[in-house]
């Protein structure tokens, strides 16, 4: 099943080592922003880099797909509202992110949200989730949920106190250390694992410069 979220809620700086690598402090409460649904592409589809985008980075992330409507849910109840997990690449035009006070343009470009196939949440132990990002086969990011500043349950609860989450909505839970730039022709893969098992199909994406 391919994700088709009504909205995409992303979390910034949710791993201390990633916040540090970009010279940022860890936030005192979750830092959230939105990506538009028009940014979503499926595994293997090309990421299109606009000619004026400057540096473009991959950000491998653990994604959650909401299974049912969720509003002001407690941290303890949060996971029961999650329907699936999915690998996400929160592709970011880093130069534009630094230029703008907020990140709509840098994060919202068409094709800047590749998502993998959705794995049923009932097949997943959330405490054992981990992610690996490879660029052209080389491991660039590796992290477990234990390294998060705010847990998956805390994130779902926090966001649901800000806005109603609908079935199908996607939460991208933040990227760990190891982000970096990609160039046309690079292939980025984000893989989720659960314990020793690979629990999500790999998300691939060939970065292509736009025609013309
Ligand atoms: Mg991100």
PDB file of C-alpha atoms and ligand atoms in Angstrom:
ATOM      1  CA  UNK A   1       0.000   0.000   0.000  1.00  0.00           C
ATOM      2  CA  UNK A   2       1.306   3.435  -0.909  1.00  0.00           C
ATOM      3  CA  UNK A   3       0.717   6.303   1.467  1.00  0.00           C
ATOM      4  CA  UNK A   4      -1.623   9.087   0.317  1.00  0.00           C
ATOM      5  CA  UNK A   5      -1.710  11.380   3.349  1.00  0.00           C
ATOM      6  CA  UNK A   6      -4.169  14.236   3.705  1.00  0.00           C
ATOM      7  CA  UNK A   7      -1.469  16.102   5.585  1.00  0.00           C
ATOM      8  CA  UNK A   8       2.150  15.528   6.496  1.00  0.00           C
ATOM      9  CA  UNK A   9       3.319  16.673   9.911  1.00  0.00           C
ATOM     10  CA  UNK A  10       7.102  16.711  10.276  1.00  0.00           C
ATOM     11  CA  UNK A  11       9.225  16.958  13.391  1.00  0.00           C
ATOM     12  CA  UNK A  12      12.456  18.970  13.436  1.00  0.00           C
ATOM     13  CA  UNK A  13      15.525  18.383  15.600  1.00  0.00           C
ATOM     14  CA  UNK A  14      14.249  15.235  17.287  1.00  0.00           C
ATOM     15  CA  UNK A  15      17.718  13.665  17.596  1.00  0.00           C
ATOM     16  CA  UNK A  16      20.300  15.551  19.640  1.00  0.00           C
ATOM     17  CA  UNK A  17      23.193  14.532  17.381  1.00  0.00           C
ATOM     18  CA  UNK A  18      21.428  15.871  14.281  1.00  0.00           C
ATOM     19  CA  UNK A  19      20.511  19.161  15.966  1.00  0.00           C
ATOM     20  CA  UNK A  20      24.173  19.545  16.888  1.00  0.00           C
ATOM     21  CA  UNK A  21      25.472  18.797  13.392  1.00  0.00           C
ATOM     22  CA  UNK A  22      23.498  21.753  12.035  1.00  0.00           C
ATOM     23  CA  UNK A  23      24.453  23.965  14.985  1.00  0.00           C
ATOM     24  CA  UNK A  24      20.995  23.924  16.593  1.00  0.00           C
ATOM     25  CA  UNK A  25      19.775  23.375  20.139  1.00  0.00           C
ATOM     26  CA  UNK A  26      17.372  20.571  20.978  1.00  0.00           C
ATOM     27  CA  UNK A  27      13.900  22.127  21.337  1.00  0.00           C
ATOM     28  CA  UNK A  28      12.167  22.051  24.741  1.00  0.00           C
ATOM     29  CA  UNK A  29       8.988  20.737  23.134  1.00  0.00           C
ATOM     30  CA  UNK A  30       8.490  19.117  19.716  1.00  0.00           C
ATOM     31  CA  UNK A  31       9.186  21.440  16.796  1.00  0.00           C
ATOM     32  CA  UNK A  32       6.659  20.684  14.067  1.00  0.00           C
ATOM     33  CA  UNK A  33       6.074  21.867  10.514  1.00  0.00           C
ATOM     34  CA  UNK A  34       4.036  20.741   7.518  1.00  0.00           C
ATOM     35  CA  UNK A  35       4.908  19.388   4.116  1.00  0.00           C
ATOM     36  CA  UNK A  36       2.194  19.516   1.455  1.00  0.00           C
ATOM     37  CA  UNK A  37       0.694  16.239   0.193  1.00  0.00           C
ATOM     38  CA  UNK A  38       1.747  17.298  -3.308  1.00  0.00           C
ATOM     39  CA  UNK A  39       5.357  16.553  -2.305  1.00  0.00           C
ATOM     40  CA  UNK A  40       4.692  12.815  -1.950  1.00  0.00           C
ATOM     41  CA  UNK A  41       6.220  10.367  -4.406  1.00  0.00           C
ATOM     42  CA  UNK A  42       6.333   6.594  -4.204  1.00  0.00           C
ATOM     43  CA  UNK A  43       9.401   4.423  -3.764  1.00  0.00           C
ATOM     44  CA  UNK A  44      11.624   4.505  -6.805  1.00  0.00           C
ATOM     45  CA  UNK A  45      10.166   7.654  -8.320  1.00  0.00           C
ATOM     46  CA  UNK A  46      12.701  10.381  -9.109  1.00  0.00           C
ATOM     47  CA  UNK A  47      13.200  13.383  -6.873  1.00  0.00           C
ATOM     48  CA  UNK A  48      13.161  16.468  -9.067  1.00  0.00           C
ATOM     49  CA  UNK A  49      15.615  19.208  -8.112  1.00  0.00           C
ATOM     50  CA  UNK A  50      14.596  22.671  -9.315  1.00  0.00           C
ATOM     51  CA  UNK A  51      17.437  24.540 -11.012  1.00  0.00           C
ATOM     52  CA  UNK A  52      17.519  27.312  -8.362  1.00  0.00           C
ATOM     53  CA  UNK A  53      17.278  25.048  -5.302  1.00  0.00           C
ATOM     54  CA  UNK A  54      20.945  25.141  -4.273  1.00  0.00           C
ATOM     55  CA  UNK A  55      22.056  22.397  -1.900  1.00  0.00           C
ATOM     56  CA  UNK A  56      19.507  19.602  -1.503  1.00  0.00           C
ATOM     57  CA  UNK A  57      19.824  17.107   1.376  1.00  0.00           C
ATOM     58  CA  UNK A  58      18.329  13.721   2.143  1.00  0.00           C
ATOM     59  CA  UNK A  59      16.784  13.214   5.604  1.00  0.00           C
ATOM     60  CA  UNK A  60      15.890   9.594   6.342  1.00  0.00           C
ATOM     61  CA  UNK A  61      13.041   9.368   8.840  1.00  0.00           C
ATOM     62  CA  UNK A  62      10.658   6.944  10.501  1.00  0.00           C
ATOM     63  CA  UNK A  63       7.133   7.735   9.326  1.00  0.00           C
ATOM     64  CA  UNK A  64       3.859   6.941  11.076  1.00  0.00           C
ATOM     65  CA  UNK A  65       0.560   6.607   9.213  1.00  0.00           C
ATOM     66  CA  UNK A  66      -2.461   7.346  11.365  1.00  0.00           C
ATOM     67  CA  UNK A  67      -4.988   4.538  11.446  1.00  0.00           C
ATOM     68  CA  UNK A  68      -7.930   6.532  12.716  1.00  0.00           C
ATOM     69  CA  UNK A  69      -8.952  10.019  13.740  1.00  0.00           C
ATOM     70  CA  UNK A  70      -7.046  11.237  16.742  1.00  0.00           C
ATOM     71  CA  UNK A  71      -7.561  14.371  18.812  1.00  0.00           C
ATOM     72  CA  UNK A  72      -5.993  15.196  22.162  1.00  0.00           C
ATOM     73  CA  UNK A  73      -4.892  11.627  22.719  1.00  0.00           C
ATOM     74  CA  UNK A  74      -2.649  10.710  25.638  1.00  0.00           C
ATOM     75  CA  UNK A  75       0.885   9.477  25.160  1.00  0.00           C
ATOM     76  CA  UNK A  76      -0.127   6.049  26.468  1.00  0.00           C
ATOM     77  CA  UNK A  77      -3.032   5.771  24.017  1.00  0.00           C
ATOM     78  CA  UNK A  78      -1.162   7.185  21.048  1.00  0.00           C
ATOM     79  CA  UNK A  79       0.144   3.985  19.446  1.00  0.00           C
ATOM     80  CA  UNK A  80      -3.359   2.483  19.239  1.00  0.00           C
ATOM     81  CA  UNK A  81      -4.198   5.266  16.777  1.00  0.00           C
ATOM     82  CA  UNK A  82      -1.241   4.512  14.499  1.00  0.00           C
ATOM     83  CA  UNK A  83      -2.101   2.303  11.541  1.00  0.00           C
ATOM     84  CA  UNK A  84       1.262   1.823   9.893  1.00  0.00           C
ATOM     85  CA  UNK A  85       4.932   2.676   9.706  1.00  0.00           C
ATOM     86  CA  UNK A  86       6.735   3.815   6.604  1.00  0.00           C
ATOM     87  CA  UNK A  87      10.171   4.995   5.536  1.00  0.00           C
ATOM     88  CA  UNK A  88      10.259   8.669   4.632  1.00  0.00           C
ATOM     89  CA  UNK A  89      12.822  10.935   3.038  1.00  0.00           C
ATOM     90  CA  UNK A  90      12.210  14.519   4.215  1.00  0.00           C
ATOM     91  CA  UNK A  91      14.104  15.981   1.274  1.00  0.00           C
ATOM     92  CA  UNK A  92      15.240  19.511   2.101  1.00  0.00           C
ATOM     93  CA  UNK A  93      16.576  22.374   0.021  1.00  0.00           C
ATOM     94  CA  UNK A  94      19.102  23.380   2.693  1.00  0.00           C
ATOM     95  CA  UNK A  95      20.108  26.725   1.202  1.00  0.00           C
ATOM     96  CA  UNK A  96      16.478  27.785   0.894  1.00  0.00           C
ATOM     97  CA  UNK A  97      15.812  26.604   4.462  1.00  0.00           C
ATOM     98  CA  UNK A  98      18.564  28.874   5.729  1.00  0.00           C
ATOM     99  CA  UNK A  99      17.386  31.782   3.598  1.00  0.00           C
ATOM    100  CA  UNK A 100      13.742  31.643   4.750  1.00  0.00           C
ATOM    101  CA  UNK A 101      12.454  32.165   8.291  1.00  0.00           C
ATOM    102  CA  UNK A 102      10.170  29.165   7.885  1.00  0.00           C
ATOM    103  CA  UNK A 103      10.547  26.047   5.825  1.00  0.00           C
ATOM    104  CA  UNK A 104       7.529  25.772   3.542  1.00  0.00           C
ATOM    105  CA  UNK A 105       9.526  26.345   0.374  1.00  0.00           C
ATOM    106  CA  UNK A 106      12.594  24.340   1.380  1.00  0.00           C
ATOM    107  CA  UNK A 107      10.577  21.312   2.466  1.00  0.00           C
ATOM    108  CA  UNK A 108       7.531  21.612   0.239  1.00  0.00           C
ATOM    109  CA  UNK A 109       8.887  21.277  -3.271  1.00  0.00           C
ATOM    110  CA  UNK A 110       7.214  18.746  -5.544  1.00  0.00           C
ATOM    111  CA  UNK A 111       8.716  15.241  -5.126  1.00  0.00           C
ATOM    112  CA  UNK A 112      10.456  16.187  -1.839  1.00  0.00           C
ATOM    113  CA  UNK A 113       8.623  13.549   0.201  1.00  0.00           C
ATOM    114  CA  UNK A 114       9.413  10.009  -1.026  1.00  0.00           C
ATOM    115  CA  UNK A 115       7.602   7.399   1.049  1.00  0.00           C
ATOM    116  CA  UNK A 116       7.939   3.635   1.151  1.00  0.00           C
ATOM    117  CA  UNK A 117       5.231   1.029   1.363  1.00  0.00           C
ATOM    118  CA  UNK A 118       3.163   1.072   4.531  1.00  0.00           C
ATOM    119  CA  UNK A 119       3.758  -1.726   7.028  1.00  0.00           C
ATOM    120  CA  UNK A 120       0.878  -2.553   9.370  1.00  0.00           C
ATOM    121  CA  UNK A 121       1.571  -1.139  12.834  1.00  0.00           C
ATOM    122  CA  UNK A 122       0.359  -4.358  14.455  1.00  0.00           C
ATOM    123  CA  UNK A 123       3.403  -6.092  12.970  1.00  0.00           C
ATOM    124  CA  UNK A 124       5.790  -3.629  14.601  1.00  0.00           C
ATOM    125  CA  UNK A 125       7.250  -3.235  18.071  1.00  0.00           C
ATOM    126  CA  UNK A 126       7.560   0.556  18.159  1.00  0.00           C
ATOM    127  CA  UNK A 127      10.365   0.517  20.717  1.00  0.00           C
ATOM    128  CA  UNK A 128      12.503  -1.564  18.345  1.00  0.00           C
ATOM    129  CA  UNK A 129      12.179   0.584  15.247  1.00  0.00           C
ATOM    130  CA  UNK A 130      15.381   1.735  13.609  1.00  0.00           C
ATOM    131  CA  UNK A 131      16.310   3.359  10.358  1.00  0.00           C
ATOM    132  CA  UNK A 132      19.205   3.225   7.941  1.00  0.00           C
ATOM    133  CA  UNK A 133      19.819   5.674   5.103  1.00  0.00           C
ATOM    134  CA  UNK A 134      22.133   4.770   2.248  1.00  0.00           C
ATOM    135  CA  UNK A 135      23.299   6.951  -0.618  1.00  0.00           C
ATOM    136  CA  UNK A 136      24.538   4.972  -3.601  1.00  0.00           C
ATOM    137  CA  UNK A 137      24.738   1.962  -1.280  1.00  0.00           C
ATOM    138  CA  UNK A 138      26.866   3.645   1.388  1.00  0.00           C
ATOM    139  CA  UNK A 139      25.408   3.917   4.889  1.00  0.00           C
ATOM    140  CA  UNK A 140      24.978   7.580   5.869  1.00  0.00           C
ATOM    141  CA  UNK A 141      22.496   7.470   8.741  1.00  0.00           C
ATOM    142  CA  UNK A 142      21.732   4.830  11.338  1.00  0.00           C
ATOM    143  CA  UNK A 143      19.512   5.390  14.364  1.00  0.00           C
ATOM    144  CA  UNK A 144      17.078   3.766  16.750  1.00  0.00           C
ATOM    145  CA  UNK A 145      13.973   5.306  18.286  1.00  0.00           C
ATOM    146  CA  UNK A 146      15.773   5.209  21.633  1.00  0.00           C
ATOM    147  CA  UNK A 147      17.883   8.104  20.327  1.00  0.00           C
ATOM    148  CA  UNK A 148      14.898  10.381  19.845  1.00  0.00           C
ATOM    149  CA  UNK A 149      14.451  13.460  22.020  1.00  0.00           C
ATOM    150  CA  UNK A 150      10.666  12.940  22.019  1.00  0.00           C
ATOM    151  CA  UNK A 151       9.261   9.414  21.757  1.00  0.00           C
ATOM    152  CA  UNK A 152       6.838   8.290  19.061  1.00  0.00           C
ATOM    153  CA  UNK A 153       3.988   8.317  21.592  1.00  0.00           C
ATOM    154  CA  UNK A 154       4.903  11.782  22.807  1.00  0.00           C
ATOM    155  CA  UNK A 155       4.962  13.091  19.232  1.00  0.00           C
ATOM    156  CA  UNK A 156       1.546  11.677  18.324  1.00  0.00           C
ATOM    157  CA  UNK A 157       0.075  13.003  21.554  1.00  0.00           C
ATOM    158  CA  UNK A 158       1.675  16.433  21.176  1.00  0.00           C
ATOM    159  CA  UNK A 159       0.586  16.859  17.548  1.00  0.00           C
ATOM    160  CA  UNK A 160      -2.940  15.642  18.318  1.00  0.00           C
ATOM    161  CA  UNK A 161      -3.219  18.428  20.885  1.00  0.00           C
ATOM    162  CA  UNK A 162      -2.393  20.933  18.131  1.00  0.00           C
ATOM    163  CA  UNK A 163      -4.511  19.558  15.275  1.00  0.00           C
ATOM    164  CA  UNK A 164      -6.876  16.669  14.645  1.00  0.00           C
ATOM    165  CA  UNK A 165      -5.028  13.833  12.983  1.00  0.00           C
ATOM    166  CA  UNK A 166      -7.080  11.962  10.378  1.00  0.00           C
ATOM    167  CA  UNK A 167      -6.707   8.401   9.169  1.00  0.00           C
ATOM    168  CA  UNK A 168      -3.985   8.360   6.531  1.00  0.00           C
ATOM    169  CA  UNK A 169      -2.118  11.412   7.814  1.00  0.00           C
ATOM    170  CA  UNK A 170       1.658  10.999   7.886  1.00  0.00           C
ATOM    171  CA  UNK A 171       3.977  12.013  10.720  1.00  0.00           C
ATOM    172  CA  UNK A 172       7.681  12.204   9.811  1.00  0.00           C
ATOM    173  CA  UNK A 173       9.404  11.859  13.165  1.00  0.00           C
ATOM    174  CA  UNK A 174      12.711  13.602  12.498  1.00  0.00           C
ATOM    175  CA  UNK A 175      16.081  12.739  11.074  1.00  0.00           C
ATOM    176  CA  UNK A 176      19.209  11.587  12.930  1.00  0.00           C
ATOM    177  CA  UNK A 177      22.810  12.653  12.419  1.00  0.00           C
ATOM    178  CA  UNK A 178      24.354  12.156   8.999  1.00  0.00           C
ATOM    179  CA  UNK A 179      22.343  14.325   6.651  1.00  0.00           C
ATOM    180  CA  UNK A 180      24.150  15.428   3.548  1.00  0.00           C
ATOM    181  CA  UNK A 181      23.763  16.725   0.025  1.00  0.00           C
ATOM    182  CA  UNK A 182      22.741  14.711  -2.980  1.00  0.00           C
ATOM    183  CA  UNK A 183      23.453  15.281  -6.623  1.00  0.00           C
ATOM    184  CA  UNK A 184      21.602  14.297  -9.777  1.00  0.00           C
ATOM    185  CA  UNK A 185      22.022  10.581 -10.360  1.00  0.00           C
ATOM    186  CA  UNK A 186      22.439   9.670  -6.675  1.00  0.00           C
ATOM    187  CA  UNK A 187      20.154   6.973  -5.281  1.00  0.00           C
ATOM    188  CA  UNK A 188      18.900   7.456  -1.722  1.00  0.00           C
ATOM    189  CA  UNK A 189      17.449   4.505   0.190  1.00  0.00           C
ATOM    190  CA  UNK A 190      15.744   4.685   3.571  1.00  0.00           C
ATOM    191  CA  UNK A 191      15.088   1.346   5.260  1.00  0.00           C
ATOM    192  CA  UNK A 192      13.232   0.703   8.501  1.00  0.00           C
ATOM    193  CA  UNK A 193      13.936  -2.302  10.667  1.00  0.00           C
ATOM    194  CA  UNK A 194      12.280  -3.722  13.721  1.00  0.00           C
ATOM    195  CA  UNK A 195      14.575  -5.821  15.906  1.00  0.00           C
ATOM    196  CA  UNK A 196      16.640  -7.882  13.513  1.00  0.00           C
ATOM    197  CA  UNK A 197      13.936  -7.872  10.830  1.00  0.00           C
ATOM    198  CA  UNK A 198      13.724  -5.430   7.965  1.00  0.00           C
ATOM    199  CA  UNK A 199      10.138  -4.328   8.435  1.00  0.00           C
ATOM    200  CA  UNK A 200       9.707  -1.927   5.565  1.00  0.00           C
ATOM    201  CA  UNK A 201      10.564  -2.033   1.931  1.00  0.00           C
ATOM    202  CA  UNK A 202      13.387   0.188   0.884  1.00  0.00           C
ATOM    203  CA  UNK A 203      12.554   3.584  -0.492  1.00  0.00           C
ATOM    204  CA  UNK A 204      14.661   4.359  -3.494  1.00  0.00           C
ATOM    205  CA  UNK A 205      14.862   7.553  -5.402  1.00  0.00           C
ATOM    206  CA  UNK A 206      17.059   8.632  -8.213  1.00  0.00           C
ATOM    207  CA  UNK A 207      17.732  12.334  -7.932  1.00  0.00           C
ATOM    208  CA  UNK A 208      17.209  13.817 -11.331  1.00  0.00           C
ATOM    209  CA  UNK A 209      17.682  17.337 -12.502  1.00  0.00           C
ATOM    210  CA  UNK A 210      14.589  18.639 -14.249  1.00  0.00           C
ATOM    211  CA  UNK A 211      14.455  18.567 -18.015  1.00  0.00           C
ATOM    212  CA  UNK A 212      15.384  21.983 -19.348  1.00  0.00           C
TER     213      UNK A 212
HETATM  214 MG1  LIG B   1      13.323  16.182   8.654  1.00  0.00          MG
END
